[in-house]
Amino acid sequence: MLKDITLGQFFPGNSPIHRLDPRAKLVAVIAYIVALFTSQGFLTYGICFVALAIVVKVSTVRLKALVKGMKPVVFILVFTAVVNIFYATGTPIFSIGFLTVTYEGLLRAFFMVIRILMMISCTFLLTYTTSPLALTDGLESLLGPLKKLHVPVHELAMIMSIALRFIPTLIEETDKIMSAQRARGADFETGSLVQRAKALVPLLVPLFISALRRADELATAMECRCYHGGDGRTRMNELHYRPADTVFLICAILFAVAVAVLGAFGY
Amino acid sequence: MSVPILETVHLSHVYSEGTPFRHVALDDVHFAVQPGEYVAVIGRTGSGKSTLIQHCNGLLKPTSGQVLFSGEDIWSSKERTHQVRFQVGLVFQYPEYQLFEETVYKDIAFGPGNMGLPEEEIRRRVLEAAHFTGLSDDVLERSPFDLSGGQKRRAAIAGVIAMEPQVLILDEPTAGLDPVGAKQILDNIRAYHQEKKAAVILVSHSMEEVAREAQRLVVLREGKIALDGSPEEVFAHGDELESMGLGVPAMTAVFARLRAMGIDVPASVYTVEQARDAVLAALRRKEGRPC
Ligand SMILES: Nc1ncnc2c1ncn2[C@@H]1O[C@H](COP(=O)(O)OP(=O)(O)OP(=O)(O)O)[C@@H](O)[C@H]1O
Ligand SMILES: [Mg+2]
């Protein structure tokens, strides 16, 4: 159950998408999201869909994994669809009580759902094909210029990579503590909401204590290895920008511009 | 033989079924414990020991097969599974990480409290469990997080003992403790075993430990029971144990070598004390002989 969380999961592989520089992928994802938000009609959404389909195919990420990632957002999707169906003015099709379903509403709901699905797919594609380490390195490198404005870019990237690294560890720990308390008769599943919230105390206290202990140990371990922040720190795996990355990036940006222009004309 | 208090019948467990990470952790295991018996489960890392004992009190559900408590399936109803958790007390590896209450007393009382016992009965059990684990009264009023590692471990074990289970299962209770702390805990467990006539299942990596404590050894290999018998019978398969990455107690190995050299010493020697006695006996025999 807890093990099924796919947040920030990485599926190692060796596809061309896996091999791309994380910076190129990050920028491409942003370009793609811009393209999605400037899309207006069937043509532009169609182009976005085809582009995504090609990248998914090349990445060798299994469709099942993508669909599994969608599960948590089903509620948001349904909510968006319902709101959009009823809150648009235009040609009415039928009405239930005071609610009127319009042709425009249906179309907008459809596009909205597609937009969210494709947006999530492309971000999942990023995390599925990029190791968390490469991702934070890429982010740090991209945000590098902000250091001039005294934004603690390195520290933020470090926090992010540590957080990502510890998600599975904490999930495992939660499982373990839950089993141990269950063995003492704790019941996490039945009872009223208040009872269930109370039942969480024996789980949360040990979990927080262990998280704090881990944080403390990690800090000591980092200091023992002379970690003193980002200045002057070199890396074992430098990011190397290759010509292929440039080609991919140019394609992504051209794609976004093209979609934006088509969108501006209402296609 | 009487009805086993705990028994697994054709028990199999598969982790992550239907994914590339599919792993058969237990394969058709038949494991039975008689009331009041002291059994040790040994096996190298990943052999399925923890998986097996988590089936014994219904924390894991068998992929196939059954787990019987007093001859009845523990999964027959939800209520029964819940009740069996109090009858089969399970102490996890590094149990000190499950402490959460403000005082040691309250933490030990968590299990009995979940059983719905009256206040005086809880009090009696907490004090008795503290006595079994050698925790003094002033420790009971302290925060569990201020105790030493060994004390924390004993407080956590007391939390399970306080439920007065008929079967007490411990997963490597001495891991990471110094020899004195380890011996204390084993003595505590034995005291509970003897006074309450409870069955004990001890999971351990130390051959000396299991040879000294247990009446019966069960050896797991890749999710199957490889050997099952008295320490004498099991350690007679020294080579087989060696091939499983386990080996025999150091003293047993020394005495096997002595026997191979033609010296008349017994084979069933596991501890330093037994070795001392055996050597003294052999010397006495030799001196008695005319040169
Ligand atoms: N939650 C899980 N999901 C998937 N596989 C698991 C899980 N728990 C254990 N396993 C696998 O099942 C096998 C048996 O594990 P188990 O924990 O029972 O071994 P063990 O004998 O207790 O080992 P150790 O001596 O290291 O504690 C191992 O190969 C392990 O990788
Ligand atoms: Mg184990």
XYZ file of C-alpha atoms in Angstrom, chain A residues 136 157-167 218 222:
14
model
C 18.740 18.560 -8.672
C 19.015 22.042 -4.447
C 20.684 20.130 -1.611
C 17.495 20.236 0.463
C 15.530 18.960 -2.491
C 17.859 16.080 -3.251
C 18.012 15.019 0.399
C 14.220 15.134 0.641
C 13.860 13.004 -2.490
C 16.470 10.580 -1.246
C 14.699 10.037 2.065
C 11.138 9.509 0.830
C 23.372 13.036 8.205
C 28.345 15.682 5.956
